[in-house]
Structures are given as structure tokens and as C-alpha cells.
Short mmCIF file of C-alpha atoms in Angstrom, two decimals:
data_model
loop_
_atom_site.label_atom_id
_atom_site.label_comp_id
_atom_site.label_asym_id
_atom_site.label_seq_id
_atom_site.Cartn_x
_atom_site.Cartn_y
_atom_site.Cartn_z
CA MET A 1 71.30 187.22 100.00
CA VAL A 2 72.44 188.81 103.27
CA ASP A 3 76.15 189.53 103.48
CA GLN A 4 78.41 188.28 106.25
CA LEU A 5 78.50 191.42 108.39
CA THR A 6 74.87 191.41 109.57
CA ARG A 7 73.58 193.73 106.90
CA GLN A 8 69.95 193.74 105.93
CA ASP A 9 68.95 191.88 102.78
CA PRO A 10 69.47 194.39 99.91
CA ALA A 11 65.95 193.88 98.53
CA GLU A 12 64.42 194.48 101.96
CA ARG A 13 66.63 197.51 102.50
CA LEU A 14 65.64 198.90 99.08
CA ASP A 15 61.95 198.44 99.95
CA GLN A 16 62.47 200.19 103.29
CA LEU A 17 64.39 203.08 101.72
CA THR A 18 61.76 203.41 98.98
CA ARG A 19 58.91 203.61 101.52
CA GLU A 20 60.81 206.19 103.56
CA ALA A 21 61.63 208.27 100.48
CA ALA A 22 58.02 208.10 99.21
CA GLN A 23 56.73 209.33 102.57
CA SER A 24 59.26 212.17 102.59
CA ILE A 25 58.47 213.16 99.01
CA THR A 26 54.72 213.10 99.66
CA ALA A 27 55.13 215.27 102.76
CA ALA A 28 57.46 217.67 100.97
CA VAL A 29 55.15 218.05 97.98
CA SER A 30 52.14 218.60 100.22
CA HIS A 31 54.12 221.42 101.86
CA GLY A 32 54.94 222.91 98.47
CA THR A 33 58.63 222.05 98.09
CA PRO A 34 59.35 223.53 94.65
CA ASN A 35 62.01 221.11 93.37
CA LEU A 36 60.02 217.97 94.13
CA THR A 37 56.79 219.53 92.90
CA THR A 38 58.52 220.39 89.63
CA GLU A 39 59.96 216.87 89.32
CA ILE A 40 56.52 215.33 89.82
CA ASP A 41 54.96 217.86 87.45
CA GLU A 42 57.47 216.85 84.77
CA ALA A 43 56.82 213.15 85.39
CA LEU A 44 53.07 213.76 85.20
CA GLY A 45 53.56 215.66 81.95
CA ASP A 46 55.42 212.69 80.51
CA TYR A 47 52.69 210.33 81.75
CA LEU A 48 49.96 212.45 80.17
CA GLN A 49 51.72 212.37 76.79
CA ASP A 50 50.44 208.80 76.47
CA ASN A 51 46.94 208.82 74.93
CA GLN A 52 46.07 205.47 76.47
CA ALA A 53 47.21 206.61 79.93
CA ARG A 54 45.05 209.76 79.63
CA ALA A 55 42.04 207.72 78.50
CA ASP A 56 42.52 205.33 81.43
CA LEU A 57 42.82 208.28 83.84
CA ILE A 58 39.57 209.77 82.50
CA ARG A 59 37.74 206.42 82.62
CA ARG A 60 38.81 205.71 86.19
CA THR A 61 37.99 209.23 87.35
CA VAL A 62 34.52 209.14 85.80
CA ALA A 63 33.97 205.77 87.47
CA GLY A 64 34.48 207.51 90.82
CA GLU A 65 38.06 206.50 91.56
CA ASN A 66 40.61 209.08 92.67
CA ALA A 67 42.69 208.07 89.67
CA LEU A 68 44.90 211.13 89.67
CA ARG A 69 45.97 210.37 93.23
CA ALA A 70 46.83 206.81 92.19
CA VAL A 71 48.91 208.13 89.29
CA LEU A 72 50.67 210.64 91.54
CA ASP A 73 51.39 207.92 94.09
CA GLU A 74 52.91 205.80 91.32
CA LEU A 75 55.04 208.70 90.06
CA ILE A 76 56.17 209.49 93.61
CA ASN A 77 57.05 205.84 94.12
CA ASP A 78 59.13 205.85 90.91
CA ILE A 79 61.07 208.91 92.12
CA ALA A 80 61.43 207.38 95.58
CA THR A 81 62.76 204.13 94.09
CA LYS A 82 65.46 206.03 92.20
CA GLN A 83 66.44 207.89 95.36
CA ALA A 84 66.44 204.65 97.36
CA GLU A 85 68.65 202.92 94.78
CA GLN A 86 71.14 205.80 95.02
CA GLU A 87 71.11 205.63 98.82
CA LEU A 88 71.60 201.86 98.76
CA GLN A 89 74.59 202.31 96.45
CA ARG A 90 76.06 204.87 98.90
CA GLU A 91 75.50 202.46 101.77
CA ASP A 92 77.09 199.62 99.79
CA ARG A 93 80.18 201.72 99.06
CA ALA A 94 80.47 202.74 102.71
CA HIS A 95 80.04 199.13 103.80
CA ALA A 96 82.70 197.94 101.36
CA MET A 97 85.10 200.52 102.75
CA ASP A 98 84.33 199.37 106.30
CA VAL A 99 84.95 195.75 105.35
CA ALA A 100 88.25 196.67 103.67
CA GLU A 101 89.34 198.64 106.75
CA ARG A 102 88.47 195.74 109.06
CA ARG A 103 90.39 193.31 106.87
CA ALA A 104 93.40 195.61 106.79
CA GLU A 105 93.29 195.98 110.58
CA ALA A 106 93.00 192.20 111.02
CA ALA A 107 95.92 191.63 108.64
CA TRP A 108 98.00 194.20 110.53
CA GLU A 109 97.18 192.57 113.86
CA GLU A 110 98.07 189.16 112.43
CA PHE A 111 101.36 190.54 111.13
CA GLN A 112 102.18 192.07 114.52
CA LEU A 113 101.33 188.80 116.26
CA GLN A 114 103.59 186.85 113.89
CA GLU A 115 106.40 189.35 114.50
CA ARG A 116 106.02 188.98 118.29
CA LEU A 117 106.04 185.20 117.97
CA ARG A 118 109.23 185.32 115.85
CA ALA A 119 110.89 187.63 118.34
CA ALA A 120 110.05 185.36 121.28
#
């Protein structure tokens, strides 16, 4: 559902923010950004704790697929989704404040108009 003040559909905006975050994370990791590399390393460590996930990774790799890249892309996307959700929440709060300010301004203008009409 799109809200009244011409904002993008939240699901579409979340998808857009997720794609942007994933691209940024991928670029940062490829350039060796320590914090993101560590975060992905920890996520990969958690992933590899699962015996079935490891077996699947081995099977796919032996079959010629770049399975590790697919796993890394998935982990990056998970991190990007979390970042995008946080950004969307920030945007929603900022938007709510804008709406409240506009309503307050409109109410003030209406009050002033009513006062002018009473005085006339």
C-alpha cells in the first residue's frame, strides 16, 4: 500500500534499499573493508556449522558450480536486508515527522484564517 504523500510502496522501497546495500557491501568487501569482512566471516562460520549446508556446498562445488559465491551472495543479501530494514524504519520515522509538521502547519493556518474571519 502506498501512503498518501507520494511515497514509494514500502515493499518496493525495501527491495531497492536491499539491492543498493548488497552492491555496497559487495564492493566494500572486495576492497577489504574489515568490519564487513568480519561480519560476513562470522555469518559464513554460522552457515558452515550446519552439516547439511556443508555437504550441499561440497556437492555443488564438485559439480562445477561456484557454490561458495552463491552462499556468500546469500549471506551478503541477508546483511543487506537487515540494513535496508533499518534504513526504511529511519525513513518512515522521518516521513511521519514530516506529516505531523505539515498537519500542524495546516491546523495553524486554519486557526489563523478562522481568527481573521471572526475579526472581519
